[in-house]
Amino acid sequence: MNNLALTKINYGLYVIAANHNGRLNAQIANTVFQVTSEPAQLAISVNKQNLTHEILLEGGVFSVSVISTEATMEFIGKFGFKSGRNSDKFKETGFKTGHKGVPIVTDYALAAFEAEVTAKLDVGTHTIFVGRIVNCEILSDAEPMTYDYYHRVKKGFSPKTAPTFIKQETKREEKTMKKYRCTVCGYIYDPQVGDPDSGIKPGTAFEDIPSTWVCPVCGVEKSSFEPA
Ligand code: FE
């Protein structure tokens, strides 16, 4: 069985958000599908470990924002690789509140949906939630980001909690010397570029970065990096 066959299936990139009594969270998802047209319903697959899963089970409503190719890796990192348990994902994020009180992320979003959960299916590590769309809108005419674009152009990885995570993915090779790769999110530290946002000047060797430095995309420690 060649699991890489699974990488030939197409997906998009979305932010799913949920609210229960003022407890908000949002996360990146690639598994969002329209499953019926009358009534219009969406299905999403969410990892049981994720805070969004916990809130969604209780709140019973979710939003889906379709993310454009303009989204930065920092934006994807905030929603895809950091947990809402130790960071406020809505700080410095553009969002509005939908009819059902669910937050709808508007940064880099070209369309948005709000849905009420109508069915749940336990599929082991994940729950598939089906939701009836109660509101939807187009926010811009930007290009939707496909999962393929995320991997090929943005050089992004899948977190271990993604339904489509494949172990081989972390073994992808890059030939450039002296660069270091985050083994969690795939961010590449390039000494020529440095990480000016975190105070690391261009021309700083990886070895010379202070041990307190963390991955600017997913927030893991320096020790989670390996030569790229
Ligand atoms: Fe990272």
CSV table of C-alpha atoms in Angstrom, one decimal, residues 12-15 28-29 65-72 75-76 105-111 142-146:
chain,number,residue,atom,x,y,z
A,12,GLY,CA,-8.7,23.6,0.0
A,13,LEU,CA,-7.6,25.5,3.1
A,14,TYR,CA,-10.1,26.8,5.6
A,15,VAL,CA,-10.4,28.3,9.0
A,28,ILE,CA,-7.1,25.5,10.1
A,29,ALA,CA,-8.8,22.6,8.3
A,65,SER,CA,-13.7,30.8,6.1
A,66,VAL,CA,-12.3,30.0,2.7
A,67,ILE,CA,-8.6,31.1,2.8
A,68,SER,CA,-7.0,32.8,-0.2
A,69,THR,CA,-3.5,32.3,-1.7
A,70,GLU,CA,-2.6,35.6,-0.1
A,71,ALA,CA,-2.6,34.1,3.4
A,72,THR,CA,0.9,34.3,5.1
A,75,PHE,CA,-1.4,33.4,9.6
A,76,ILE,CA,-1.6,29.7,8.8
A,105,VAL,CA,-12.4,35.0,10.6
A,106,THR,CA,-12.2,37.6,7.8
A,107,ASP,CA,-8.5,37.9,7.4
A,108,TYR,CA,-7.5,36.4,4.0
A,109,ALA,CA,-11.0,35.0,3.7
A,110,LEU,CA,-12.8,35.2,0.4
A,111,ALA,CA,-16.0,33.4,1.4
A,142,ALA,CA,-9.2,36.4,-4.4
A,143,GLU,CA,-8.0,33.0,-5.4
A,144,PRO,CA,-8.9,30.2,-3.0
A,145,MET,CA,-5.8,28.4,-1.6
A,146,THR,CA,-5.7,24.7,-2.4
